[in-house]
mmCIF file of C-alpha atoms in Angstrom:
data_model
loop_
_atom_site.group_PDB
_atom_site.id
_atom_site.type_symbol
_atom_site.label_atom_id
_atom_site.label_comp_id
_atom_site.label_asym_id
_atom_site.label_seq_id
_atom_site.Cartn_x
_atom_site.Cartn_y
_atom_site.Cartn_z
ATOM 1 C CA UNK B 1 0.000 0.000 0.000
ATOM 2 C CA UNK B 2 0.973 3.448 -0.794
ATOM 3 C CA UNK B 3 1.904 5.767 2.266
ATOM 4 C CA UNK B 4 4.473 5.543 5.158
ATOM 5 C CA UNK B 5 5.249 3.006 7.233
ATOM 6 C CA UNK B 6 7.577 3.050 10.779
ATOM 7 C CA UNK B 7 8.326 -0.247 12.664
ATOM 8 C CA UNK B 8 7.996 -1.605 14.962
ATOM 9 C CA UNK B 9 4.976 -0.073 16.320
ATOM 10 C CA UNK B 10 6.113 -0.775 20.152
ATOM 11 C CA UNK B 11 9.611 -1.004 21.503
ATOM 12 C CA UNK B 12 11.075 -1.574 24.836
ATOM 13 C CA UNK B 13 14.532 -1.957 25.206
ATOM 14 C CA UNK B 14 17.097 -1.725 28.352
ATOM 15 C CA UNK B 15 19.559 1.372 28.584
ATOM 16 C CA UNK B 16 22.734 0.860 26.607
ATOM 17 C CA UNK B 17 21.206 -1.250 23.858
ATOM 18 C CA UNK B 18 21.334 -0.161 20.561
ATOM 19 C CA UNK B 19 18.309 0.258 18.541
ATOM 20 C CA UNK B 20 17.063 1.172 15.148
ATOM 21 C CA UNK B 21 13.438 2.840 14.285
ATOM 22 C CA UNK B 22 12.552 2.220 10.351
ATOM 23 C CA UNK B 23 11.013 4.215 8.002
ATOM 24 C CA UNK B 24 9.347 3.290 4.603
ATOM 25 C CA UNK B 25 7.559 5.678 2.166
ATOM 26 C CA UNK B 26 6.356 4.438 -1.293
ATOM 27 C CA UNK B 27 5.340 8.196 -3.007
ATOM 28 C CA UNK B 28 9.585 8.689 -3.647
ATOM 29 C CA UNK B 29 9.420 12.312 -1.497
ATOM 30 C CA UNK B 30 12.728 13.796 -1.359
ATOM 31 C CA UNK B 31 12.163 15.082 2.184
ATOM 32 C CA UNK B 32 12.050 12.827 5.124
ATOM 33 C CA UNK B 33 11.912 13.526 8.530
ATOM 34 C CA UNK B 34 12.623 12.396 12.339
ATOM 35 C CA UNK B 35 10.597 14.072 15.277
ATOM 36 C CA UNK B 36 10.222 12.816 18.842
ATOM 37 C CA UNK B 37 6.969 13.813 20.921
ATOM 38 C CA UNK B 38 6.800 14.585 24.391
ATOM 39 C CA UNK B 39 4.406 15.911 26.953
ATOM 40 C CA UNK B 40 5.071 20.006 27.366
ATOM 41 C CA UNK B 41 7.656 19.983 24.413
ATOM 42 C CA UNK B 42 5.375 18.736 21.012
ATOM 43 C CA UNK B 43 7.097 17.942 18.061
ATOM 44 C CA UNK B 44 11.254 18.332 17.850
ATOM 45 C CA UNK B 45 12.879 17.673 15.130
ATOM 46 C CA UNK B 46 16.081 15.097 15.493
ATOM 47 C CA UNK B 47 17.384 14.899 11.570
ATOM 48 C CA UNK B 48 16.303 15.429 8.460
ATOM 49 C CA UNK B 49 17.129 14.127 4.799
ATOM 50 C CA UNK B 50 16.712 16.170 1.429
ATOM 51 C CA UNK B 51 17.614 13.339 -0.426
ATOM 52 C CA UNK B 52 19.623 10.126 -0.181
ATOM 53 C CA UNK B 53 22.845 10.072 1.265
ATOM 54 C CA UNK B 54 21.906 13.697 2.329
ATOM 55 C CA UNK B 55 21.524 13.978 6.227
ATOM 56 C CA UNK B 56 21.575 16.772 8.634
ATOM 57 C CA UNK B 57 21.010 17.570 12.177
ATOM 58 C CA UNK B 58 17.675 18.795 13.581
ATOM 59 C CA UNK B 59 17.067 20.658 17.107
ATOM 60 C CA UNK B 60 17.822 17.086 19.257
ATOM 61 C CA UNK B 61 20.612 15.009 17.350
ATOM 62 C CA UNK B 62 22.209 13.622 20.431
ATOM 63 C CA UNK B 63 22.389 9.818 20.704
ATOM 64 C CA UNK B 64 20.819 9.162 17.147
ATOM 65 C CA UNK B 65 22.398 8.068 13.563
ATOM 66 C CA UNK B 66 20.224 7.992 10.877
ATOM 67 C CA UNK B 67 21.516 7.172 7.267
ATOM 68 C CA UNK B 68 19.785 7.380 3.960
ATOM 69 C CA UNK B 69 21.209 4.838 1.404
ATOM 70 C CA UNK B 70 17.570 4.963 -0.708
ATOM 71 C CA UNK B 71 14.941 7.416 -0.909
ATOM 72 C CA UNK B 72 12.779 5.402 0.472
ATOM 73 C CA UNK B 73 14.025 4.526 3.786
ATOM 74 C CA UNK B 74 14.871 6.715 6.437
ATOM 75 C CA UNK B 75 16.145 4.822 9.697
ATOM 76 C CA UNK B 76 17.006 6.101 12.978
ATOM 77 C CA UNK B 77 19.853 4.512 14.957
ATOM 78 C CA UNK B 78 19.683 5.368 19.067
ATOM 79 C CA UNK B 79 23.375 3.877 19.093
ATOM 80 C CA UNK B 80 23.210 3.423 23.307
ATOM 81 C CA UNK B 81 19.927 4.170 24.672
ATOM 82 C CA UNK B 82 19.469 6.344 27.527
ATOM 83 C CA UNK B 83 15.780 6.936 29.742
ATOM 84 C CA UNK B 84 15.482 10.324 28.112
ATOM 85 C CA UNK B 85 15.497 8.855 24.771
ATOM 86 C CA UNK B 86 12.119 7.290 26.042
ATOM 87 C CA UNK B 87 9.393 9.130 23.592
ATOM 88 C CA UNK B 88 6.954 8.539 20.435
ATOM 89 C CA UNK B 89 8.831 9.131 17.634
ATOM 90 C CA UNK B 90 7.481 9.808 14.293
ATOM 91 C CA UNK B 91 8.552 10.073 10.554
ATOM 92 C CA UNK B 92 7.497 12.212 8.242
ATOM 93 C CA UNK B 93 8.095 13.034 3.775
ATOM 94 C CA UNK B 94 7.835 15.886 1.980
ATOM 95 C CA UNK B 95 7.247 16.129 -1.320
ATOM 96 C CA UNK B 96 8.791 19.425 -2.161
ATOM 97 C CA UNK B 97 11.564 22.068 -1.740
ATOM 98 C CA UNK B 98 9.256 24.861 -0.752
ATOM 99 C CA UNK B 99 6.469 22.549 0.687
ATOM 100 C CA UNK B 100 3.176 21.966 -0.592
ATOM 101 C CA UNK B 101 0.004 23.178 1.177
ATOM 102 C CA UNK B 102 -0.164 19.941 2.712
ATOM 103 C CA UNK B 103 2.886 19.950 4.695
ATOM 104 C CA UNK B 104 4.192 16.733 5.997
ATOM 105 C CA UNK B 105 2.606 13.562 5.854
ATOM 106 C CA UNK B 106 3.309 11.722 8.633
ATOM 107 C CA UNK B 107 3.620 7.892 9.862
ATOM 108 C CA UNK B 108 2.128 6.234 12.916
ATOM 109 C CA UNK B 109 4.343 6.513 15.264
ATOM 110 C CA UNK B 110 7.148 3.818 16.977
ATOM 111 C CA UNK B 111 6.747 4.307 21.119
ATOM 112 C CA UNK B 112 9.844 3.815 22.768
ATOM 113 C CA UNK B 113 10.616 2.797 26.162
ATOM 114 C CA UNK B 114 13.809 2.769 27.338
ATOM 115 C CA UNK B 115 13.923 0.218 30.771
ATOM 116 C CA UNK H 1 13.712 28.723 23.401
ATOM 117 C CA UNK H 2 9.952 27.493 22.236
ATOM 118 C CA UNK H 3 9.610 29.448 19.109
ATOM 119 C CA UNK H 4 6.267 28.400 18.225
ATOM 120 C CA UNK H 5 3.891 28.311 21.775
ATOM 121 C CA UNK H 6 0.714 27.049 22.549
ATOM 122 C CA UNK H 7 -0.015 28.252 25.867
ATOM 123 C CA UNK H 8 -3.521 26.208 26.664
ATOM 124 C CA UNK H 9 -2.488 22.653 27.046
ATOM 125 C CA UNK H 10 -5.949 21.592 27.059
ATOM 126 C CA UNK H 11 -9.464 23.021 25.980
ATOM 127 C CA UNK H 12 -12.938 21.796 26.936
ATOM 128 C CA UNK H 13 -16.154 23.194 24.523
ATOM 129 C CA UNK H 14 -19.696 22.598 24.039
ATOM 130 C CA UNK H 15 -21.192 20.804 20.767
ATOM 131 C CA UNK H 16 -21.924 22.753 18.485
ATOM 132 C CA UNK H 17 -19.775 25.832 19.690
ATOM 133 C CA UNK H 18 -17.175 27.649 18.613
ATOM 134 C CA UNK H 19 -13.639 26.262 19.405
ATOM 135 C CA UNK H 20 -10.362 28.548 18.659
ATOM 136 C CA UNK H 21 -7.003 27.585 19.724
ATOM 137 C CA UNK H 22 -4.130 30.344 19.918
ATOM 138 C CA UNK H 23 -0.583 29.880 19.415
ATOM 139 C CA UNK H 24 2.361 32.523 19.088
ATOM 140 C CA UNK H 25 5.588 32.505 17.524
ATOM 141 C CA UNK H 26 8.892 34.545 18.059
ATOM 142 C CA UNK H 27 10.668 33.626 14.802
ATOM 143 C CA UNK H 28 9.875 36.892 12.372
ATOM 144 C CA UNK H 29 11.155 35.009 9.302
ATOM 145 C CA UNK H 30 8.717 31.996 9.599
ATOM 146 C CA UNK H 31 6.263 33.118 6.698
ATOM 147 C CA UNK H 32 4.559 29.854 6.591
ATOM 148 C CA UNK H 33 1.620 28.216 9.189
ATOM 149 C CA UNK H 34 0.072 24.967 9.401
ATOM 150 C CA UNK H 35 -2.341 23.612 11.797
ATOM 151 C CA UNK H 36 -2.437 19.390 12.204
ATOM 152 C CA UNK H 37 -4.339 17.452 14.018
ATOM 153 C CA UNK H 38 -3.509 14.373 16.224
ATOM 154 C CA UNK H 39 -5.948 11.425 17.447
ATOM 155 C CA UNK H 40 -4.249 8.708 19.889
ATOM 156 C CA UNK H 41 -2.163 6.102 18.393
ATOM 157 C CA UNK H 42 -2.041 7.881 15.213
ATOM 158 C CA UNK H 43 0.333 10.275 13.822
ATOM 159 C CA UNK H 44 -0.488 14.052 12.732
ATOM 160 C CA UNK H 45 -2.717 15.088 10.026
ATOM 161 C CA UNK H 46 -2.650 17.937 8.250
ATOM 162 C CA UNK H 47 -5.128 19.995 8.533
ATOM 163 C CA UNK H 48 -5.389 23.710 6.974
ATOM 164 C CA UNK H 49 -2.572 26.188 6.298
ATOM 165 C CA UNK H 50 -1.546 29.870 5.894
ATOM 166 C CA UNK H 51 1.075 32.242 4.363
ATOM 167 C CA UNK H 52 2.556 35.300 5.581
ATOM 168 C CA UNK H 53 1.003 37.018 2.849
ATOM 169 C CA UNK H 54 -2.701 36.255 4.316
ATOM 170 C CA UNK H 55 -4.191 36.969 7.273
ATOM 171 C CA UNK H 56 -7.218 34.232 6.720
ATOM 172 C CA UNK H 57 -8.147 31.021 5.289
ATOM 173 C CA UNK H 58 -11.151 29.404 5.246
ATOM 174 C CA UNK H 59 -11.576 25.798 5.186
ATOM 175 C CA UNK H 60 -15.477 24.369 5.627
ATOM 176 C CA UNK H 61 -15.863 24.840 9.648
ATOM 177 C CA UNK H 62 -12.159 25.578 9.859
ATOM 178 C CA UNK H 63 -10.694 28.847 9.418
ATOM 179 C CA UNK H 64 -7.176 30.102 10.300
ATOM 180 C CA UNK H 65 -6.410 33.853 11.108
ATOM 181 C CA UNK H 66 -2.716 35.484 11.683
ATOM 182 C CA UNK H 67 -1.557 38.200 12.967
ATOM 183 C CA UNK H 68 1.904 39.017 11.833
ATOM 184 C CA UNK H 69 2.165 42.454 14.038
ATOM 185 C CA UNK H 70 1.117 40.381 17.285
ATOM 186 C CA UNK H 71 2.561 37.096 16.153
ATOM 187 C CA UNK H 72 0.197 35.337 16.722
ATOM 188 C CA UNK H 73 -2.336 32.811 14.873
ATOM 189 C CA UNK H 74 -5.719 31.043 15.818
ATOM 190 C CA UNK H 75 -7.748 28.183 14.723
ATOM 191 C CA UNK H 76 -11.441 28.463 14.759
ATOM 192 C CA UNK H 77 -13.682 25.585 14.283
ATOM 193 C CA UNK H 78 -17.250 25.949 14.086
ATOM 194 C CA UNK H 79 -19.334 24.429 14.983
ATOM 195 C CA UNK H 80 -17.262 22.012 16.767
ATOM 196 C CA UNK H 81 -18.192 18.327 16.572
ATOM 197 C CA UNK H 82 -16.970 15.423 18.757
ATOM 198 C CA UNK H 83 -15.248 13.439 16.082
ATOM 199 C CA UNK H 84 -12.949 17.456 16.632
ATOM 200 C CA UNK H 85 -11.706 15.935 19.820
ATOM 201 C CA UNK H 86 -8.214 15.843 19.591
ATOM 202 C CA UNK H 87 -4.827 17.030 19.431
ATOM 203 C CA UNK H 88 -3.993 20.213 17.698
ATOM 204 C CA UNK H 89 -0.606 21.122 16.723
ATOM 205 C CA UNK H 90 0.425 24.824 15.191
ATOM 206 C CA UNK H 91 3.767 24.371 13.160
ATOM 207 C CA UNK H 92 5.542 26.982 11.227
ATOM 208 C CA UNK H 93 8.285 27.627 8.488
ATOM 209 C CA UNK H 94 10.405 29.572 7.230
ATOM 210 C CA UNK H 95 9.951 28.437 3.450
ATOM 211 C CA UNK H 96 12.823 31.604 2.663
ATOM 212 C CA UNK H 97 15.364 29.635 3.814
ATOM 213 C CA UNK H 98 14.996 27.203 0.893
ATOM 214 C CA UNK H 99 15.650 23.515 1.125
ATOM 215 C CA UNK H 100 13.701 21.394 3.302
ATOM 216 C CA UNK H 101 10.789 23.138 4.669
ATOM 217 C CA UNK H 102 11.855 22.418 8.227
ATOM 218 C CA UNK H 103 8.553 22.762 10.759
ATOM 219 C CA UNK H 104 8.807 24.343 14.123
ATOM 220 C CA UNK H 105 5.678 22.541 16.177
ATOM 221 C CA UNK H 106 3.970 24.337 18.913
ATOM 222 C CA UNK H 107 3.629 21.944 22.333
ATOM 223 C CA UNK H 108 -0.018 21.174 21.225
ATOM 224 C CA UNK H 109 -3.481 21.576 22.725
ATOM 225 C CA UNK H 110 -5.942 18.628 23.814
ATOM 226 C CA UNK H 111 -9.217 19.713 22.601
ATOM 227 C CA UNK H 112 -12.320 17.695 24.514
ATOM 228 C CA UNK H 113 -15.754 18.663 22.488
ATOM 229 C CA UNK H 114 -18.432 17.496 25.174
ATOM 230 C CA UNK H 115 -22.154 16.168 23.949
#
């Protein structure tokens, strides 16, 4: 099916682990997105992508790798977990430089719990 | 440093009645405003949008209204229906910058529609 697509939908893992979030998006968007969720602070931005093998750093980069071998895919690498990295974190495409009057489309969500 | 606030965390209305939902930014060279909304266990939907050049636009029972002077922007929906229960998000850009049109989210507001 058409859209985008994060996995897993539920995580728990135990501080230090290493983890990955994916991403999938079928419409070939040149813009994809990572954003984290919590209570008081909304939506932050962790990294972005304007294409692949084009990455940079959002508002919260600490503790995450992402990489962008194909358009399609977009994962998100918490290399050694940490409590604070506990959240809902969501990806996002975008199908154009300027935007469109849609904005972002966004995925479902992964929530992770770090134990 | 929030650039984009919503100061109302959460918002409790009447069916039928008018709901508006405020949010402010600091930034003077966003020029570009969305509003999404959020239902649990999903991820954000986009919902209407504005730019700088506007001060209104109308969407069926949604319309959006900025202020550039004050900074500040508002959703209205009317008249507001339970299925409007939700999360709203304000998000802006800065679409001058070029590249990817990175979005700013406000902390969100839980909106309750009551029967």
């Amino acid at each position: 099916d058409a859209g985008i697509t994060q996995s897993p939908r539920y995580k728990i893992t135990e501080t230090g682990r290493q983890v990955t979030l994916m991403c999938h998006q079928t419409w070939s968007h040149s813009y994809m997105f990572w954003y984290r969720q919590d209570l008081g602070h909304g939506l932050r931005l962790i990294y972005y992508s304007a294409a692949a093998d084009i990455t940079d750093k959002g508002e919260v980069p600490d503790g995450y790798v992402v990489s962008r071998s194909k358009t399609e895919n977009f994962p998100l690498t918490l290399e050694s977990a940490t409590r604070s990295q506990t959240s809902v974190y969501f990806c996002a495409s975008s199908e154009s430089r300027q935007g469109s009057g849609y904005g972002y489309t966004f995925g479902s969500g992964t929530r992770l719990t770090v134990v | 440093d929030q650039q984009v606030k919503q100061n109302s965390p959460s918002l409790s209305v009447q069916e039928g009645r008018i709901s508006i939902l405020n949010c402010d930014y600091t930034n003077s060279m966003f020029d570009y405003f969305l509003w999404y909304k959020k239902y649990p266990a999903e991820g954000p939907t986009f919902l209407i949008s504005i730019s700088s050049i506007k001060d209104k636009n109308e969407d069926g029972r949604f319309t959006v209204f900025l202020n550039k002077s004050a900074k500040h922007l508002s959703l209205h929906i009317v008249p507001s229906q339970p299925g409007d229960s939700a999360v709203y998000f304000c998000a802006a850009s800065a679409r001058k910058d070029g590249g990817a049109q990175k979005l700013v989210f406000g902390q969100g507001t839980r909106l309750t529609i009551n029967p």
